[in-house]
Amino acid sequence: MDNPNIIDVARQCLETEAKAITQLLPSINKDFEKAVDLILSCRGKLIVTGVGKSGHIGSKIAATLASTGTPSFYLNPLDAYHGDLGMIDEHDVVMAISYSGMTDELIRFMPMLKERKIPIIGMSCNPDSILGKNADIHLNIAVESEADPLNLVPTSSTTVTMVMGDALACALMVKRHFESGDFARLHPGGDLGRRLLTHVSEMMVSEDLPIINPSDKMGEAIELITQRKLGLAIVVENNQLVGIITDGDVRRAMHRLKEHFFTTPASEVMCKTPKTIQANARIVDAGEVMNHHSIHSLIVMNERNQVVGVIDSFSCLPGTRFYH
């Protein structure tokens, strides 16, 4: 190609790989379900193996699975020939990746597994390949073409292999009821680790709380909500929490009450079942509660069941979705 338009080349690459991912959808079938069930029932570890580019992708798949609740690691088949086969026992499952299904180093590894009756999940483009025929379950990762200009370099094929691994990880997360708190426990370093160790009491707003009485008029409540900038008012009577008024409650009440809104008592607008959390709870737990109930704030209580603060979604796990 003379003077190729580099933007066009790059876009064609992305379009080809995107098409390959879409064409992978039919491979999410009964065999995929069987693979998920086999991994889920495994009493040992999932060992992912492959050579070359497939090995690199396999290493990434193993890391993703390990970080989402499936005990897993990558094993190079060449190392297995020199003693590392001892890492695998009869309780394990092996996922073998070879796009052609004919990679010599991997195929020579398989009789060792078959002899020990270790289940094999094969991932290749050809169910009639040696890998496909000898695997207990085969996942088809065939693509129409690679994304490079010569249709030679593993590009689309490595992409769909990784995507298939991600699909397995996502399915297993759902099957295991894997939550954000579980993810944090497996990632003790950095921000996630800090949040796992941080308690609500360390992040909550505890001063100048927007506390009102049930008999206070909504005009007063609106003024307090505006001043304290937490998007809510806490309704307390005799030192006990009896309700909460959020921005949503205000909008709905204004629509319903119209000109009577500002003189209406807070008790007629408030939600009488506010969501709360204990001050000694962890930040990740607060995030899960807010995500489950689709809210952006929780009222924080002490051991005497008294209001001591407010925690909002910005203090919780990154990536958690909240709705107003």
C-alpha positions as a LaTeX table, in Angstrom:
\begin{tabular}{lrrr}
\hline
Residue & $x$ (\AA) & $y$ (\AA) & $z$ (\AA) \\
\hline
Met1 & 0.00 & 0.00 & 0.00 \\
Asp2 & 1.49 & 3.36 & $-1.05$ \\
Asn3 & 1.36 & 6.15 & 1.54 \\
Pro4 & $-1.15$ & 4.39 & 3.77 \\
Asn5 & $-3.42$ & 6.47 & 5.92 \\
Ile6 & $-2.31$ & 5.40 & 9.38 \\
Ile7 & $-5.62$ & 6.43 & 10.94 \\
Asp8 & $-7.47$ & 4.17 & 8.52 \\
Val9 & $-5.10$ & 1.27 & 9.25 \\
Ala10 & $-5.60$ & 1.62 & 12.99 \\
Arg11 & $-9.37$ & 1.91 & 12.65 \\
Gln12 & $-9.49$ & $-1.15$ & 10.41 \\
Cys13 & $-7.56$ & $-3.06$ & 13.07 \\
Leu14 & $-10.07$ & $-2.07$ & 15.75 \\
Glu15 & $-13.04$ & $-2.87$ & 13.51 \\
Thr16 & $-11.64$ & $-6.32$ & 12.70 \\
Glu17 & $-11.04$ & $-7.16$ & 16.35 \\
Ala18 & $-14.44$ & $-5.80$ & 17.39 \\
Lys19 & $-16.09$ & $-7.98$ & 14.72 \\
Ala20 & $-14.12$ & $-10.99$ & 15.98 \\
Ile21 & $-15.44$ & $-10.43$ & 19.51 \\
Thr22 & $-19.02$ & $-10.21$ & 18.24 \\
Gln23 & $-18.56$ & $-13.43$ & 16.26 \\
Leu24 & $-17.49$ & $-15.13$ & 19.49 \\
Leu25 & $-21.05$ & $-14.94$ & 20.85 \\
Pro26 & $-22.19$ & $-18.32$ & 19.46 \\
Ser27 & $-19.34$ & $-19.94$ & 21.41 \\
Ile28 & $-21.00$ & $-18.89$ & 24.65 \\
Asn29 & $-23.08$ & $-22.05$ & 24.69 \\
Lys30 & $-23.62$ & $-25.30$ & 26.61 \\
Asp31 & $-19.91$ & $-26.07$ & 26.46 \\
Phe32 & $-19.21$ & $-22.71$ & 28.07 \\
Glu33 & $-21.70$ & $-23.56$ & 30.84 \\
Lys34 & $-20.02$ & $-26.93$ & 31.33 \\
Ala35 & $-16.64$ & $-25.22$ & 31.62 \\
Val36 & $-17.97$ & $-22.82$ & 34.27 \\
Asp37 & $-19.54$ & $-25.68$ & 36.24 \\
Leu38 & $-16.34$ & $-27.74$ & 36.03 \\
Ile39 & $-14.21$ & $-24.88$ & 37.34 \\
Leu40 & $-16.76$ & $-24.11$ & 40.03 \\
Ser41 & $-16.82$ & $-27.71$ & 41.26 \\
Cys42 & $-13.02$ & $-28.01$ & 41.19 \\
Arg43 & $-11.70$ & $-28.86$ & 44.65 \\
Gly44 & $-8.19$ & $-27.77$ & 43.74 \\
Lys45 & $-6.82$ & $-25.12$ & 41.42 \\
Leu46 & $-7.38$ & $-24.10$ & 37.82 \\
Ile47 & $-4.07$ & $-24.34$ & 35.98 \\
Val48 & $-3.93$ & $-22.34$ & 32.75 \\
Thr49 & $-1.30$ & $-23.37$ & 30.20 \\
Gly50 & $-0.20$ & $-22.33$ & 26.74 \\
Val51 & 2.87 & $-21.48$ & 24.67 \\
Gly52 & 3.98 & $-18.19$ & 23.13 \\
Lys53 & 1.24 & $-15.58$ & 22.72 \\
Ser54 & $-1.31$ & $-18.06$ & 24.06 \\
Gly55 & 0.87 & $-18.40$ & 27.13 \\
His56 & 0.94 & $-14.65$ & 27.68 \\
Ile57 & $-2.85$ & $-14.48$ & 27.36 \\
Gly58 & $-3.18$ & $-17.55$ & 29.59 \\
Ser59 & $-1.12$ & $-15.85$ & 32.27 \\
Lys60 & $-3.47$ & $-12.87$ & 32.16 \\
Ile61 & $-6.55$ & $-15.13$ & 32.33 \\
Ala62 & $-5.13$ & $-16.96$ & 35.34 \\
Ala63 & $-4.40$ & $-13.65$ & 37.08 \\
Thr64 & $-7.93$ & $-12.37$ & 36.41 \\
Leu65 & $-9.51$ & $-15.57$ & 37.70 \\
Ala66 & $-7.31$ & $-15.61$ & 40.82 \\
Ser67 & $-8.26$ & $-12.03$ & 41.62 \\
Thr68 & $-11.98$ & $-12.79$ & 41.28 \\
Gly69 & $-12.25$ & $-15.79$ & 43.57 \\
Thr70 & $-11.06$ & $-18.75$ & 41.45 \\
Pro71 & $-7.75$ & $-20.23$ & 42.71 \\
Ser72 & $-5.67$ & $-20.24$ & 39.55 \\
Phe73 & $-2.14$ & $-19.91$ & 38.20 \\
Tyr74 & $-0.30$ & $-20.13$ & 34.88 \\
Leu75 & 2.05 & $-23.01$ & 34.09 \\
Asn76 & 4.34 & $-23.13$ & 31.06 \\
Pro77 & 4.14 & $-26.65$ & 29.59 \\
Leu78 & 7.92 & $-26.60$ & 29.01 \\
Asp79 & 8.40 & $-26.25$ & 32.76 \\
Ala80 & 6.02 & $-29.14$ & 33.36 \\
Tyr81 & 8.46 & $-31.44$ & 31.56 \\
His82 & 11.17 & $-30.50$ & 34.03 \\
Gly83 & 9.46 & $-31.05$ & 37.38 \\
Asp84 & 6.63 & $-28.52$ & 37.58 \\
Leu85 & 4.10 & $-31.23$ & 36.76 \\
Gly86 & 4.23 & $-31.89$ & 40.49 \\
Met87 & 2.27 & $-28.65$ & 40.96 \\
Ile88 & $-0.82$ & $-30.37$ & 39.54 \\
Asp89 & $-2.82$ & $-32.98$ & 41.43 \\
Glu90 & $-6.00$ & $-34.98$ & 40.84 \\
His91 & $-8.20$ & $-32.25$ & 42.36 \\
Asp92 & $-7.15$ & $-29.67$ & 39.75 \\
Val93 & $-8.51$ & $-28.67$ & 36.35 \\
Val94 & $-6.29$ & $-27.62$ & 33.43 \\
Met95 & $-7.24$ & $-25.04$ & 30.82 \\
Ala96 & $-5.03$ & $-25.54$ & 27.75 \\
Ile97 & $-4.86$ & $-22.74$ & 25.17 \\
Ser98 & $-3.61$ & $-23.15$ & 21.61 \\
Tyr99 & $-5.25$ & $-21.28$ & 18.76 \\
Ser100 & $-4.42$ & $-23.99$ & 16.22 \\
Gly101 & $-5.00$ & $-26.75$ & 18.73 \\
Met102 & $-1.83$ & $-28.38$ & 17.39 \\
Thr103 & 0.99 & $-26.67$ & 19.32 \\
Asp104 & 3.58 & $-29.41$ & 19.79 \\
Glu105 & 4.83 & $-28.41$ & 23.24 \\
Leu106 & 1.27 & $-28.32$ & 24.54 \\
Ile107 & 0.13 & $-31.53$ & 22.85 \\
Arg108 & 3.07 & $-33.46$ & 24.35 \\
Phe109 & 1.91 & $-32.20$ & 27.75 \\
Met110 & $-1.60$ & $-33.61$ & 27.43 \\
Pro111 & $-0.93$ & $-37.38$ & 27.79 \\
Met112 & 0.54 & $-36.67$ & 31.22 \\
Leu113 & $-2.75$ & $-35.06$ & 32.21 \\
Lys114 & $-4.91$ & $-37.77$ & 30.64 \\
Glu115 & $-2.96$ & $-40.48$ & 32.43 \\
Arg116 & $-3.67$ & $-38.80$ & 35.77 \\
Lys117 & $-7.35$ & $-38.26$ & 34.84 \\
Ile118 & $-7.09$ & $-34.49$ & 35.25 \\
Pro119 & $-9.99$ & $-32.71$ & 33.45 \\
Ile120 & $-8.95$ & $-30.53$ & 30.51 \\
Ile121 & $-10.72$ & $-27.48$ & 29.13 \\
Gly122 & $-9.35$ & $-26.85$ & 25.66 \\
Met123 & $-9.46$ & $-23.46$ & 23.98 \\
Ser124 & $-8.71$ & $-23.41$ & 20.24 \\
Cys125 & $-10.11$ & $-22.48$ & 16.83 \\
Asn126 & $-10.73$ & $-26.09$ & 15.82 \\
Pro127 & $-12.76$ & $-28.63$ & 17.80 \\
Asp128 & $-11.35$ & $-31.36$ & 15.51 \\
Ser129 & $-7.75$ & $-30.49$ & 16.39 \\
Ile130 & $-5.71$ & $-32.75$ & 18.68 \\
Leu131 & $-6.43$ & $-30.39$ & 21.57 \\
Gly132 & $-10.12$ & $-30.20$ & 20.71 \\
Lys133 & $-10.52$ & $-33.98$ & 20.49 \\
Asn134 & $-8.63$ & $-34.70$ & 23.71 \\
Ala135 & $-10.15$ & $-31.98$ & 25.86 \\
Asp136 & $-13.09$ & $-32.86$ & 28.10 \\
Ile137 & $-14.67$ & $-29.52$ & 27.16 \\
His138 & $-13.75$ & $-27.41$ & 24.13 \\
Leu139 & $-14.27$ & $-23.64$ & 23.81 \\
Asn140 & $-14.17$ & $-22.40$ & 20.23 \\
Ile141 & $-12.20$ & $-19.17$ & 19.74 \\
Ala142 & $-12.09$ & $-19.16$ & 15.92 \\
Val143 & $-11.82$ & $-15.82$ & 14.07 \\
Glu144 & $-12.35$ & $-15.02$ & 10.38 \\
Ser145 & $-9.08$ & $-13.13$ & 10.12 \\
Glu146 & $-6.32$ & $-11.53$ & 12.10 \\
Ala147 & $-6.32$ & $-7.74$ & 12.34 \\
Asp148 & $-2.85$ & $-7.11$ & 10.95 \\
Pro149 & $-2.41$ & $-6.15$ & 7.24 \\
Leu150 & $-0.81$ & $-9.53$ & 6.44 \\
Asn151 & $-3.39$ & $-11.63$ & 8.31 \\
Leu152 & $-0.51$ & $-13.39$ & 10.05 \\
Val153 & 0.12 & $-11.83$ & 13.44 \\
Pro154 & $-1.92$ & $-13.11$ & 16.42 \\
Thr155 & $-4.17$ & $-10.10$ & 16.97 \\
Ser156 & $-7.87$ & $-10.90$ & 16.63 \\
Ser157 & $-7.19$ & $-14.44$ & 17.86 \\
Thr158 & $-5.40$ & $-13.30$ & 21.03 \\
Thr159 & $-8.12$ & $-10.71$ & 21.64 \\
Val160 & $-10.95$ & $-13.26$ & 21.53 \\
Thr161 & $-8.93$ & $-15.66$ & 23.69 \\
Met162 & $-8.60$ & $-13.00$ & 26.36 \\
Val163 & $-12.27$ & $-12.07$ & 26.00 \\
Met164 & $-13.29$ & $-15.71$ & 26.47 \\
Gly165 & $-11.21$ & $-15.76$ & 29.64 \\
Asp166 & $-12.91$ & $-12.57$ & 30.83 \\
Ala167 & $-16.33$ & $-14.12$ & 30.10 \\
Leu168 & $-15.41$ & $-17.13$ & 32.25 \\
Ala169 & $-14.25$ & $-14.85$ & 35.05 \\
Cys170 & $-17.48$ & $-12.81$ & 34.94 \\
Ala171 & $-19.67$ & $-15.92$ & 34.92 \\
Leu172 & $-17.75$ & $-17.42$ & 37.85 \\
Met173 & $-18.02$ & $-14.17$ & 39.81 \\
Val174 & $-21.81$ & $-14.36$ & 39.52 \\
Lys175 & $-21.87$ & $-18.06$ & 40.40 \\
Arg176 & $-19.67$ & $-17.46$ & 43.46 \\
His177 & $-21.69$ & $-14.38$ & 44.53 \\
Phe178 & $-18.40$ & $-12.48$ & 44.41 \\
Glu179 & $-18.85$ & $-8.94$ & 45.81 \\
Ser180 & $-16.74$ & $-5.78$ & 45.85 \\
Gly181 & $-15.66$ & $-6.56$ & 49.41 \\
Asp182 & $-14.32$ & $-9.93$ & 48.25 \\
Phe183 & $-12.40$ & $-8.16$ & 45.49 \\
Ala184 & $-10.90$ & $-5.74$ & 48.02 \\
Arg185 & $-9.80$ & $-8.60$ & 50.27 \\
Leu186 & $-7.86$ & $-10.10$ & 47.36 \\
His187 & $-6.24$ & $-6.72$ & 46.57 \\
Pro188 & $-4.75$ & $-5.58$ & 49.89 \\
Gly189 & $-2.29$ & $-3.19$ & 48.26 \\
Gly190 & $-2.91$ & 0.42 & 47.26 \\
Asp191 & $-6.21$ & 2.21 & 47.48 \\
Leu192 & $-8.37$ & $-0.92$ & 47.71 \\
Gly193 & $-6.35$ & $-2.24$ & 50.61 \\
Arg194 & $-6.62$ & 1.09 & 52.41 \\
Arg195 & $-10.37$ & 1.11 & 51.94 \\
Leu196 & $-10.64$ & $-2.43$ & 53.23 \\
Leu197 & $-8.90$ & $-1.39$ & 56.45 \\
Thr198 & $-10.64$ & 1.97 & 56.78 \\
His199 & $-13.73$ & 2.27 & 58.96 \\
Val200 & $-16.78$ & 4.43 & 58.34 \\
Ser201 & $-15.96$ & 6.52 & 61.43 \\
Glu202 & $-12.73$ & 7.67 & 59.76 \\
Met203 & $-14.43$ & 8.96 & 56.60 \\
Met204 & $-17.85$ & 10.15 & 57.71 \\
Val205 & $-19.00$ & 13.75 & 58.10 \\
Ser206 & $-19.65$ & 14.20 & 61.81 \\
Glu207 & $-19.81$ & 17.97 & 62.38 \\
Asp208 & $-22.68$ & 20.37 & 61.68 \\
Leu209 & $-25.01$ & 17.58 & 60.68 \\
Pro210 & $-28.32$ & 18.67 & 59.07 \\
Ile211 & $-30.55$ & 17.45 & 61.92 \\
Ile212 & $-34.16$ & 18.62 & 62.19 \\
Asn213 & $-37.26$ & 17.72 & 64.24 \\
Pro214 & $-40.30$ & 16.01 & 62.74 \\
Ser215 & $-42.38$ & 19.15 & 63.44 \\
Asp216 & $-40.00$ & 21.50 & 61.61 \\
Lys217 & $-41.45$ & 22.98 & 58.42 \\
Met218 & $-40.04$ & 22.04 & 55.05 \\
Gly219 & $-38.95$ & 25.63 & 54.51 \\
Glu220 & $-36.50$ & 25.18 & 57.41 \\
Ala221 & $-35.47$ & 21.78 & 56.14 \\
Ile222 & $-34.66$ & 23.17 & 52.67 \\
Glu223 & $-32.52$ & 25.91 & 54.19 \\
Leu224 & $-30.57$ & 23.40 & 56.28 \\
Ile225 & $-30.09$ & 20.99 & 53.36 \\
Thr226 & $-28.71$ & 23.87 & 51.28 \\
Gln227 & $-26.36$ & 25.08 & 54.03 \\
Arg228 & $-24.84$ & 21.71 & 54.97 \\
Lys229 & $-24.41$ & 20.51 & 51.36 \\
Leu230 & $-24.96$ & 16.82 & 52.04 \\
Gly231 & $-28.09$ & 16.54 & 49.95 \\
Leu232 & $-30.22$ & 15.43 & 52.88 \\
Ala233 & $-31.70$ & 16.27 & 56.27 \\
Ile234 & $-31.75$ & 13.86 & 59.21 \\
Val235 & $-34.96$ & 13.78 & 61.22 \\
Val236 & $-34.42$ & 13.07 & 64.92 \\
Glu237 & $-36.87$ & 12.95 & 67.83 \\
Asn238 & $-35.83$ & 12.35 & 71.46 \\
Asn239 & $-32.29$ & 11.53 & 70.28 \\
Gln240 & $-33.64$ & 8.75 & 68.06 \\
Leu241 & $-33.50$ & 8.62 & 64.27 \\
Val242 & $-37.03$ & 8.68 & 62.85 \\
Gly243 & $-36.49$ & 9.63 & 59.22 \\
Ile244 & $-34.49$ & 11.16 & 56.41 \\
Ile245 & $-35.28$ & 13.75 & 53.74 \\
Thr246 & $-33.25$ & 13.54 & 50.55 \\
Asp247 & $-33.18$ & 15.68 & 47.43 \\
Gly248 & $-35.47$ & 13.15 & 45.80 \\
Asp249 & $-37.97$ & 13.40 & 48.66 \\
Val250 & $-37.94$ & 17.18 & 48.29 \\
Arg251 & $-38.62$ & 17.08 & 44.54 \\
Arg252 & $-41.47$ & 14.62 & 44.92 \\
Ala253 & $-43.01$ & 16.58 & 47.81 \\
Met254 & $-42.82$ & 19.89 & 45.94 \\
His255 & $-44.64$ & 18.31 & 43.01 \\
Arg256 & $-47.28$ & 16.79 & 45.30 \\
Leu257 & $-47.82$ & 19.66 & 47.78 \\
Lys258 & $-47.24$ & 22.63 & 45.48 \\
Glu259 & $-47.88$ & 25.93 & 47.37 \\
His260 & $-48.27$ & 24.08 & 50.69 \\
Phe261 & $-44.80$ & 22.56 & 50.52 \\
Phe262 & $-42.87$ & 25.10 & 52.61 \\
Thr263 & $-45.33$ & 24.98 & 55.52 \\
Thr264 & $-45.67$ & 21.18 & 55.59 \\
Pro265 & $-44.03$ & 19.42 & 58.60 \\
Ala266 & $-40.96$ & 17.33 & 57.86 \\
Ser267 & $-42.77$ & 14.28 & 59.28 \\
Glu268 & $-45.09$ & 14.28 & 56.25 \\
Val269 & $-42.27$ & 14.31 & 53.72 \\
Met270 & $-39.53$ & 12.22 & 55.31 \\
Cys271 & $-38.74$ & 8.60 & 54.54 \\
Lys272 & $-39.41$ & 6.68 & 57.74 \\
Thr273 & $-37.02$ & 3.82 & 56.96 \\
Pro274 & $-33.62$ & 5.44 & 56.39 \\
Lys275 & $-30.68$ & 3.19 & 55.60 \\
Thr276 & $-27.97$ & 3.24 & 58.28 \\
Ile277 & $-24.60$ & 1.74 & 59.05 \\
Gln278 & $-22.54$ & 1.39 & 62.21 \\
Ala279 & $-19.56$ & 3.69 & 62.71 \\
Asn280 & $-17.23$ & 0.72 & 63.18 \\
Ala281 & $-18.22$ & $-0.85$ & 59.83 \\
Arg282 & $-15.74$ & $-0.83$ & 56.95 \\
Ile283 & $-15.86$ & 1.55 & 54.02 \\
Val284 & $-16.26$ & $-1.38$ & 51.61 \\
Asp285 & $-19.33$ & $-2.55$ & 53.54 \\
Ala286 & $-20.87$ & 0.91 & 53.30 \\
Gly287 & $-20.26$ & 0.88 & 49.55 \\
Glu288 & $-22.01$ & $-2.47$ & 49.17 \\
Val289 & $-25.05$ & $-1.26$ & 51.15 \\
Met290 & $-25.35$ & 1.91 & 49.06 \\
Asn291 & $-24.90$ & $-0.01$ & 45.82 \\
His292 & $-27.51$ & $-2.60$ & 46.83 \\
His293 & $-30.12$ & 0.04 & 47.71 \\
Ser294 & $-29.15$ & 2.44 & 44.87 \\
Ile295 & $-28.58$ & 5.37 & 47.22 \\
His296 & $-25.75$ & 7.87 & 47.63 \\
Ser297 & $-25.57$ & 8.30 & 51.43 \\
Leu298 & $-25.95$ & 6.39 & 54.69 \\
Ile299 & $-26.65$ & 7.70 & 58.18 \\
Val300 & $-23.98$ & 6.52 & 60.60 \\
Met301 & $-24.99$ & 5.21 & 64.02 \\
Asn302 & $-22.99$ & 4.48 & 67.19 \\
Glu303 & $-23.33$ & 1.50 & 69.50 \\
Arg304 & $-26.13$ & 3.31 & 71.40 \\
Asn305 & $-28.06$ & 3.64 & 68.13 \\
Gln306 & $-27.57$ & 7.41 & 68.01 \\
Val307 & $-26.81$ & 9.45 & 64.89 \\
Val308 & $-23.10$ & 10.34 & 64.72 \\
Gly309 & $-22.49$ & 11.11 & 61.05 \\
Val310 & $-23.15$ & 10.69 & 57.34 \\
Ile311 & $-21.09$ & 8.72 & 54.82 \\
Asp312 & $-21.49$ & 9.23 & 51.08 \\
Ser313 & $-20.62$ & 7.29 & 47.94 \\
Phe314 & $-17.48$ & 9.31 & 47.22 \\
Ser315 & $-15.84$ & 7.72 & 50.26 \\
Cys316 & $-16.54$ & 4.18 & 49.10 \\
Leu317 & $-15.08$ & 1.76 & 46.61 \\
Pro318 & $-14.07$ & 3.25 & 43.24 \\
Gly319 & $-16.10$ & 1.85 & 40.36 \\
Thr320 & $-19.22$ & 1.24 & 42.46 \\
Arg321 & $-22.30$ & 2.69 & 40.80 \\
Phe322 & $-24.69$ & 4.87 & 42.74 \\
Tyr323 & $-27.94$ & 6.43 & 41.68 \\
His324 & $-29.68$ & 9.56 & 42.92 \\
\hline
\end{tabular}
